[in-house]
CSV table of C-alpha atoms in Angstrom, one decimal:
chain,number,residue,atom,x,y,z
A,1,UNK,CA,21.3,-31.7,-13.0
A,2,UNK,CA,22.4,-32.2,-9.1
A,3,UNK,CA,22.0,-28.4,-8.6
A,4,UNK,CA,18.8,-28.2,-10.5
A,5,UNK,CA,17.6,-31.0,-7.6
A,6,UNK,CA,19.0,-29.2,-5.4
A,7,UNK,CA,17.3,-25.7,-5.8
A,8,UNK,CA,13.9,-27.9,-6.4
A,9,UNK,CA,14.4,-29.5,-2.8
A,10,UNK,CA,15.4,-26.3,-1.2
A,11,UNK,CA,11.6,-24.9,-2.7
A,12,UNK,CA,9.7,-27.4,-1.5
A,13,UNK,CA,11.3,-27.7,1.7
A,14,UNK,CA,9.0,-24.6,3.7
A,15,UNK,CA,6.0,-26.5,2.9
A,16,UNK,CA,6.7,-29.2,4.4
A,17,UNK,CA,4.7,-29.0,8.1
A,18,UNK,CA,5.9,-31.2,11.0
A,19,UNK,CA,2.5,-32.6,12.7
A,20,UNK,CA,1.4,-31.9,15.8
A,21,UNK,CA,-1.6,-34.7,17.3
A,22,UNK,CA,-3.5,-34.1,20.6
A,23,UNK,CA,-6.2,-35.8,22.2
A,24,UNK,CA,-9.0,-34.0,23.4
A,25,UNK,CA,-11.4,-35.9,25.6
A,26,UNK,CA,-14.7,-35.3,26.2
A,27,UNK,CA,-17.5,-37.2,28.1
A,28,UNK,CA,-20.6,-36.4,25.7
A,29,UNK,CA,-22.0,-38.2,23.3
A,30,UNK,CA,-20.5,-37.7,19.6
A,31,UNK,CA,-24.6,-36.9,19.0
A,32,UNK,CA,-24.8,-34.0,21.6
A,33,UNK,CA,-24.4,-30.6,19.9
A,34,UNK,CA,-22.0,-29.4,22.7
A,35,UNK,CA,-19.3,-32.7,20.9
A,36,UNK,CA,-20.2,-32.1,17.3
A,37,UNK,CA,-19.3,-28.3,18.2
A,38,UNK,CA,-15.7,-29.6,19.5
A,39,UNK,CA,-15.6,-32.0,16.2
A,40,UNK,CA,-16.1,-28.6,13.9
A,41,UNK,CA,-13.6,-26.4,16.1
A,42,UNK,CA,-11.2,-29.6,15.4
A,43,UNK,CA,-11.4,-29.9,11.8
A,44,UNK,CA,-11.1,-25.7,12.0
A,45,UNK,CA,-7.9,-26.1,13.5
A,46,UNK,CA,-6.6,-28.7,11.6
A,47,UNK,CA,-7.3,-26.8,8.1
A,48,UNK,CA,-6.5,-22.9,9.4
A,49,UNK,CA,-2.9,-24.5,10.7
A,50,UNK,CA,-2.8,-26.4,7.1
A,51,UNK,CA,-2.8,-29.4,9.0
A,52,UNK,CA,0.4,-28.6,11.3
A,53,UNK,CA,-1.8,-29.8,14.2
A,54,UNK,CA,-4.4,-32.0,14.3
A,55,UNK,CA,-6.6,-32.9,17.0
A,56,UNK,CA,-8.6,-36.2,17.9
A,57,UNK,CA,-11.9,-36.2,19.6
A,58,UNK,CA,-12.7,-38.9,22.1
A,59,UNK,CA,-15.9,-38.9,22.8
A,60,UNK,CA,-18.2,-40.8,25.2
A,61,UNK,CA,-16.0,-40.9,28.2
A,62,UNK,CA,-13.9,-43.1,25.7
A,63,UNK,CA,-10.5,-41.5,26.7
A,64,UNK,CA,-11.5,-40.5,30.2
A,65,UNK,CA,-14.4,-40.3,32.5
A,66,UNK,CA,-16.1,-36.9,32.4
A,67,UNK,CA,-15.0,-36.1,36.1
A,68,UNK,CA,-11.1,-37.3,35.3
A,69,UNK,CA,-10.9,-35.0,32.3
A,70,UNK,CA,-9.5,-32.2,34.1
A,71,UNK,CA,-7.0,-33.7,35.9
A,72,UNK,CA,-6.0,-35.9,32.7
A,73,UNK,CA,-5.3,-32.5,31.1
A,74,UNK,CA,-3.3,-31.3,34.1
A,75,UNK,CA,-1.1,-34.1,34.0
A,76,UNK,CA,-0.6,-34.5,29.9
A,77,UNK,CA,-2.2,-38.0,29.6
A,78,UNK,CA,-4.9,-35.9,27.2
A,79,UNK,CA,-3.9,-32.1,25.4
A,80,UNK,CA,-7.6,-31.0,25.8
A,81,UNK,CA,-10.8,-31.8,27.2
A,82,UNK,CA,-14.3,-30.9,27.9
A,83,UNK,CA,-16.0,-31.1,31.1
A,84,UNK,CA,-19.3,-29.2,33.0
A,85,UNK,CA,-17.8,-26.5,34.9
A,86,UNK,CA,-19.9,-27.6,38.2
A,87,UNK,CA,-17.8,-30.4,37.9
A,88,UNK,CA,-14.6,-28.2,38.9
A,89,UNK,CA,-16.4,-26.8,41.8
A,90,UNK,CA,-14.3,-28.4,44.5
A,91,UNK,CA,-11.2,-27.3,43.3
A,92,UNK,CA,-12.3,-24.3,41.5
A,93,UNK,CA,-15.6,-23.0,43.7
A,94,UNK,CA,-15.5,-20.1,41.3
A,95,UNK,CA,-16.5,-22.5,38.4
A,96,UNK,CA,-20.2,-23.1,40.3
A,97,UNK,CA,-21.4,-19.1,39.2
A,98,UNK,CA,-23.5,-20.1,36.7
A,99,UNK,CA,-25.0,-22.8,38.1
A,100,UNK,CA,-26.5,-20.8,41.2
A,101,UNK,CA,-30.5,-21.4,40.7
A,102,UNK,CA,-32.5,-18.1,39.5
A,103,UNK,CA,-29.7,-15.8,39.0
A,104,UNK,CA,-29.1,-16.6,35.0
A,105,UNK,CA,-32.7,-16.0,33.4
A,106,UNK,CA,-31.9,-15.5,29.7
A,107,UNK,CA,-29.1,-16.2,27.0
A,108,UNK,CA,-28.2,-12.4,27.9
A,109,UNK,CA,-27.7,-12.6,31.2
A,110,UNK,CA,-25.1,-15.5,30.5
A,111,UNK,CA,-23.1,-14.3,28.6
A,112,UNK,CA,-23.1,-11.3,31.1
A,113,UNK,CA,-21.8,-14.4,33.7
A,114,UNK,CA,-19.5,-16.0,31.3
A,115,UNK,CA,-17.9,-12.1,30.8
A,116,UNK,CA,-17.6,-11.8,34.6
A,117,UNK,CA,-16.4,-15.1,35.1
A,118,UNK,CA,-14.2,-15.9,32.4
A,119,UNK,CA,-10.9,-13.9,34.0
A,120,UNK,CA,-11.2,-15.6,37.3
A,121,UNK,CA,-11.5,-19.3,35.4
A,122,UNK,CA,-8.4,-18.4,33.6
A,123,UNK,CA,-6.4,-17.1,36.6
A,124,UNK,CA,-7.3,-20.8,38.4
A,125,UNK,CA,-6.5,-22.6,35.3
A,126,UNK,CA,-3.2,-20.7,34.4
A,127,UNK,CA,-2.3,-22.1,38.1
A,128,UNK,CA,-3.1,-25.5,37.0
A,129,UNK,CA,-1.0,-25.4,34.0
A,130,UNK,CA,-4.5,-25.1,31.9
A,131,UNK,CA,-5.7,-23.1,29.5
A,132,UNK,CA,-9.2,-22.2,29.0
A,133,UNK,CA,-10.2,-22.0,25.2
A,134,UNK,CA,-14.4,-21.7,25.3
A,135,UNK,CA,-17.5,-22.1,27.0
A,136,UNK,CA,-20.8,-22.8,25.7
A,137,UNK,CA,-24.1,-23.1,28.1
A,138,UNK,CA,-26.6,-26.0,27.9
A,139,UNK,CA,-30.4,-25.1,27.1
A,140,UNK,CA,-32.0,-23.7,30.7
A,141,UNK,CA,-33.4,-25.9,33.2
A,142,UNK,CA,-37.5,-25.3,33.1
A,143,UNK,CA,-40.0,-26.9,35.4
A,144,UNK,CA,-42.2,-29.6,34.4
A,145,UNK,CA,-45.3,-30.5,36.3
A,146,UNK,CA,-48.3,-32.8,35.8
A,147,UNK,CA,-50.7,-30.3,37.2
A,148,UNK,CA,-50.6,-26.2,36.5
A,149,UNK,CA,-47.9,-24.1,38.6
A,150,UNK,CA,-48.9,-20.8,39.7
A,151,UNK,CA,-47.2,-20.0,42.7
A,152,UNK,CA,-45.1,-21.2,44.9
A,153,UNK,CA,-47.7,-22.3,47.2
A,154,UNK,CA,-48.8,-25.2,44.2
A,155,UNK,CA,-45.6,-27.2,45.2
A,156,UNK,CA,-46.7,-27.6,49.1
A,157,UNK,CA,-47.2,-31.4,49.6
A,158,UNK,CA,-45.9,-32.8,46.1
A,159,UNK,CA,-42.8,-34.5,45.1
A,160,UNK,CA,-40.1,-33.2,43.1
A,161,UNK,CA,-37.0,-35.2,41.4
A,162,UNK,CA,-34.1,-34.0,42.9
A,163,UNK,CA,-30.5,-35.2,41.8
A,164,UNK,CA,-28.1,-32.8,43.5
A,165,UNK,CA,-27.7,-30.3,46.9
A,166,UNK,CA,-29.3,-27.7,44.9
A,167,UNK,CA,-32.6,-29.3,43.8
A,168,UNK,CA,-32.8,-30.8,46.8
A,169,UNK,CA,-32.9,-27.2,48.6
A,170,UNK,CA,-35.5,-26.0,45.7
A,171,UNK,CA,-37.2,-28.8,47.0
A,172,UNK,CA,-37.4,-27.5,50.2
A,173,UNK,CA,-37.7,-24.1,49.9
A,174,UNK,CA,-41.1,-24.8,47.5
A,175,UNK,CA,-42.3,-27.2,50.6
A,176,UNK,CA,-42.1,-30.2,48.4
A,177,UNK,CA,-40.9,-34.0,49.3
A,178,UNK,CA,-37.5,-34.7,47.0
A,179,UNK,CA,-37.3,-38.0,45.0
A,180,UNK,CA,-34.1,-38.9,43.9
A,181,UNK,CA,-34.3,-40.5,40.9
A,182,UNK,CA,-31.9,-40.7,37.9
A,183,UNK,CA,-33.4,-39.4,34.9
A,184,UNK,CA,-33.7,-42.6,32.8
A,185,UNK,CA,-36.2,-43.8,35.5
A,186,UNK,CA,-38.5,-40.8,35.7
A,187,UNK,CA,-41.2,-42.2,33.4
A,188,UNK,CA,-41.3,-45.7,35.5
A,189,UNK,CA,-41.9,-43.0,38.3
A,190,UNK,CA,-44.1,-40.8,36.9
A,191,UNK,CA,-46.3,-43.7,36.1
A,192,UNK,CA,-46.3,-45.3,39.6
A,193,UNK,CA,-47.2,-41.7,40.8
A,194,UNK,CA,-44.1,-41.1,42.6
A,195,UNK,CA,-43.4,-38.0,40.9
A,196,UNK,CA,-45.4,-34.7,40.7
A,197,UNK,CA,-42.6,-32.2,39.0
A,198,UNK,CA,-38.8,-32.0,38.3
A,199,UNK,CA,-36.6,-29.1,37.1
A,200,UNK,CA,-34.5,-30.5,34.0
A,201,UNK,CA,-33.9,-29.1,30.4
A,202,UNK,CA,-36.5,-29.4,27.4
A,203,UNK,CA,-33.8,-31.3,25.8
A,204,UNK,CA,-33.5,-33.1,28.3
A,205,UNK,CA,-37.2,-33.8,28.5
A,206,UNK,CA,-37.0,-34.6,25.0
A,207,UNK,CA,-34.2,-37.1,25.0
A,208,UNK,CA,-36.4,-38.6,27.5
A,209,UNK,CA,-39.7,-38.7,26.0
A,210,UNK,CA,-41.2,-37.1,29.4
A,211,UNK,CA,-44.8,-36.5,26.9
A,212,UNK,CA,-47.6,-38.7,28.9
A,213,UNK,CA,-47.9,-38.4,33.2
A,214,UNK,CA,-46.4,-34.8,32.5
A,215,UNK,CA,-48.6,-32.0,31.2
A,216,UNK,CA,-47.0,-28.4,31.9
A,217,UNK,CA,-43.4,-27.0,31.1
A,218,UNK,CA,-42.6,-23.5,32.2
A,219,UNK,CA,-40.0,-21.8,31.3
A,220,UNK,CA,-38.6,-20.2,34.4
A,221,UNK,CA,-34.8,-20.9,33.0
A,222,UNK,CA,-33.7,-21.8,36.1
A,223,UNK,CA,-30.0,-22.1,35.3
A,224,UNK,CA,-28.1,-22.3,32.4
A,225,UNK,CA,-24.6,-25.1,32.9
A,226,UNK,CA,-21.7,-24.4,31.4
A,227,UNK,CA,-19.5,-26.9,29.5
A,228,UNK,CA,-15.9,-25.6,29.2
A,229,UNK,CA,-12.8,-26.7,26.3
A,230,UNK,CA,-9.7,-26.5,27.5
A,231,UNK,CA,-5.9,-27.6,27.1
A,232,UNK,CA,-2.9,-28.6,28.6
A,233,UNK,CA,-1.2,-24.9,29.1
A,234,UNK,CA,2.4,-26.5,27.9
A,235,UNK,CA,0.9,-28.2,25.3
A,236,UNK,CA,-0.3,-24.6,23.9
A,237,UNK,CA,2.8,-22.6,24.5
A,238,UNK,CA,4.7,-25.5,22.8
A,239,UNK,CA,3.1,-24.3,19.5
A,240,UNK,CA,4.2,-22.4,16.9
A,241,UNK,CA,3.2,-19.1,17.4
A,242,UNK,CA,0.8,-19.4,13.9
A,243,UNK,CA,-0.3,-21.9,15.0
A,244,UNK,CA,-1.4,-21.0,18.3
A,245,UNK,CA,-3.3,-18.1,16.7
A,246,UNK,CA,-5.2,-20.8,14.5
A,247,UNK,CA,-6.6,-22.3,17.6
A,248,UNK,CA,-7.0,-19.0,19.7
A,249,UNK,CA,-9.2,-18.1,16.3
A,250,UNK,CA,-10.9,-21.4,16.2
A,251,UNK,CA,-11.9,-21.6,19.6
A,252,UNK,CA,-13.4,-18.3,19.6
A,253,UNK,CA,-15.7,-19.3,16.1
A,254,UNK,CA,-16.7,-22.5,18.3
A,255,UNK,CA,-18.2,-20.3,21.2
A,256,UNK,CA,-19.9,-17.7,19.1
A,257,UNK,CA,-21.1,-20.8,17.3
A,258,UNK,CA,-21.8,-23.2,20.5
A,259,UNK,CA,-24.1,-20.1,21.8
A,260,UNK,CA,-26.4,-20.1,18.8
A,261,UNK,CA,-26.3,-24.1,18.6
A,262,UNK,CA,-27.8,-24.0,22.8
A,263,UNK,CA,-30.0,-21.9,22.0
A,264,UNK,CA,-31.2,-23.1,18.6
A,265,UNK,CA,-31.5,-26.8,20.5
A,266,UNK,CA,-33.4,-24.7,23.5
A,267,UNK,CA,-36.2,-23.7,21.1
A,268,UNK,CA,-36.6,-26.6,19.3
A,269,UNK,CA,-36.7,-28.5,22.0
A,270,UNK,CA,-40.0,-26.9,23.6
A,271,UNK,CA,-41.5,-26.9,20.0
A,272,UNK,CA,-41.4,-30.3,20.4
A,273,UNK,CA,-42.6,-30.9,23.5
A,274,UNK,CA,-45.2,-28.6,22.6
A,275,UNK,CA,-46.1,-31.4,19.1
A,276,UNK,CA,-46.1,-33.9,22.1
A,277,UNK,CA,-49.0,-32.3,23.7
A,278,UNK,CA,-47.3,-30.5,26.5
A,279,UNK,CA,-49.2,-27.2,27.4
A,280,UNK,CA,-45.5,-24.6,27.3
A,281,UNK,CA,-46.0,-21.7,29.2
A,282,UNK,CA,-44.0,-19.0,30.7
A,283,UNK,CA,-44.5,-18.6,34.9
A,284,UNK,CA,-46.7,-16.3,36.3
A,285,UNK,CA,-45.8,-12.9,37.4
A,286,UNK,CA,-46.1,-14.1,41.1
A,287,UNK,CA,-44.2,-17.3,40.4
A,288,UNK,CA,-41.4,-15.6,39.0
A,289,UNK,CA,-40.7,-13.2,41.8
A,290,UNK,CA,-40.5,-15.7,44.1
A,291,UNK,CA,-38.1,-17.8,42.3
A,292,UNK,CA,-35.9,-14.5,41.8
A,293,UNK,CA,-36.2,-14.1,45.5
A,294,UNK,CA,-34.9,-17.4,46.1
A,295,UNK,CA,-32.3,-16.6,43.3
A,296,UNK,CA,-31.0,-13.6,45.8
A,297,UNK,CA,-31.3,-16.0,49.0
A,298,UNK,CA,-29.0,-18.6,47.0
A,299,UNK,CA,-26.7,-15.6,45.7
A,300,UNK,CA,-25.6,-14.7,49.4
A,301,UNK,CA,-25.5,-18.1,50.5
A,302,UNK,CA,-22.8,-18.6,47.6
A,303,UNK,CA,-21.2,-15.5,48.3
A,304,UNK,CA,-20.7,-16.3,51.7
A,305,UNK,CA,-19.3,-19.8,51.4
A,306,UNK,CA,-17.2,-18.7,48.3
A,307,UNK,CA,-15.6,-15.3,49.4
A,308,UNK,CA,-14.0,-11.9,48.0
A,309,UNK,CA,-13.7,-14.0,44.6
A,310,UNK,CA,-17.9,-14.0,44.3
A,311,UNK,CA,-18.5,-10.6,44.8
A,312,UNK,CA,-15.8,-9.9,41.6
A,313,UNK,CA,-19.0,-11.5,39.8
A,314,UNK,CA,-22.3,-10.7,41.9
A,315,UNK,CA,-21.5,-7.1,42.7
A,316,UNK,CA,-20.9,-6.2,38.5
A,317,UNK,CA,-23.3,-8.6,37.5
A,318,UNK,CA,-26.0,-7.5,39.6
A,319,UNK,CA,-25.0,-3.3,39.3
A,320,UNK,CA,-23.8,-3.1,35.8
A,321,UNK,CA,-26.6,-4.3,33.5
């Protein structure tokens, strides 16, 4: 009998998984489709590792504060987080490519960024004792106007909403006044007609039911932002080597799937501004050029404040298409 409960302990034994927990923080809403992808690539983990690590979402800036996630992960008070890559761009000016207005036009053309820039992100995170698992864009930032847009010239004397040093230079450029206001008071300004236009997201516009004072969208896809998942690079090497795979695995499943989620929201998004009686359009041949010209004037610019490490994106990106 002893050795028959013996050999039956010694079978069962192998299946037996110690658990591995991390945190991974993010500062989203568990609503936004950029956190409910980080809630699937979770639950992927947990069952391709048969449940030898399993990881907890925080959501909401519950764990950390979007702009603290980084360093939380640095410093092992989280595994993994989730942050805005513009949000790195002190530390990390590299992390501010895709956020350069008019360069990125289409889906296509970010991915070609994220390609380009994905090797440099993972040098600078390697030297922070990171490890960068995926990115996915947010929908692009399109212009929305109460009056038609057909040039550049249409801007001269209104007021646009800026929020950061780059809208405020579109701003500028287009011969507009800026208006800083935060987004949940745009409709209080609109209304008071302190607002003629703003650059934001159609999901954004959504979210914040923009239908009414504004009329137009165009869909000059001024940018497309970047969030990026990421983990504490000790954390990862502590693994087991299957189970590392599982997440490797995982985490590239949650960008393929990310992508078609941003771009799935994009398009819904304008159908429904469009059901709200905003007239969608795409901008006018002339309109266009001269956003791409202003694309090129903010390329240098970037180039020339970030260095040698810009051009190992902007001279492919631009030459190999």
């Amino acid at each position: 009998m002893i050795r028959a409960f013996l050999l039956a302990a010694f079978t069962v034994a192998p299946m037996v998984h110690a658990q591995t927990q991390w945190k991974l923080a993010t500062g989203y809403r568990a609503e936004s489709f950029h956190t409910r992808n980080v809630v699937q690539f979770a639950q992927d983990v947990e069952r391709a590792s048969s449940g030898a690590l399993r990881i907890e979402v925080h959501a909401n800036n519950a764990l950390f504060k979007l702009g603290d996630i980084p360093q939380a992960v640095q410093e092992g008070k989280a595994q993994a987080g989730e942050t805005i890559m513009t949000s790195m761009v002190k530390g990390m000016p590299i992390a501010g490519a895709d956020a350069i207005p008019f360069v990125v036009r289409s889906y296509a053309d970010a991915r070609r960024m994220w390609d380009l820039q994905r090797p440099l992100i993972e040098g600078h995170f390697a030297r922070k004792g990171l490890k960068a698992l995926y990115a996915v864009p947010w929908p692009p930032q399109g212009l929305f106007s109460i009056a038609p847009v057909r040039s550049s010239a249409d801007f001269k004397g209104t007021r646009m909403r800026t929020y950061n040093p780059a809208t405020v230079r579109i701003a500028e450029m287009l011969g507009a006044a800026t208006v800083d206001v935060p987004m949940v008071e745009v409709n209080k300004a609109l209304s008071a007609g302190q607002l003629d236009s703003m650059i934001t997201s159609a999901l954004t516009g959504v979210e914040n039911q923009v239908w009414g004072q504004i009329r137009y969208y165009y869909g000059i896809n001024a940018w497309f932002p970047k969030n990026i998942v990421f983990v504490n690079l000790q954390a990862f090497e502590a693994l087991p080597p299957a189970v590392r795979q599982a997440v490797t695995k995982a985490a590239g499943d949650a960008e393929a799937r990310g992508w078609a989620m941003s771009q799935a929201v994009a398009d819904e998004s304008v159908g429904e501004l469009q059901r709200k009686g905003i007239k969608v359009d795409r901008a006018s041949a002339e309109l266009d050029t001269e956003l791409k010209r202003l694309g090129e004037r903010f390329s240098r610019e970037w180039v020339r404040s970030v260095g040698g490490e810009a051009n190992q994106i902007f001279i492919p990106y631009y030459t190999q298409r």
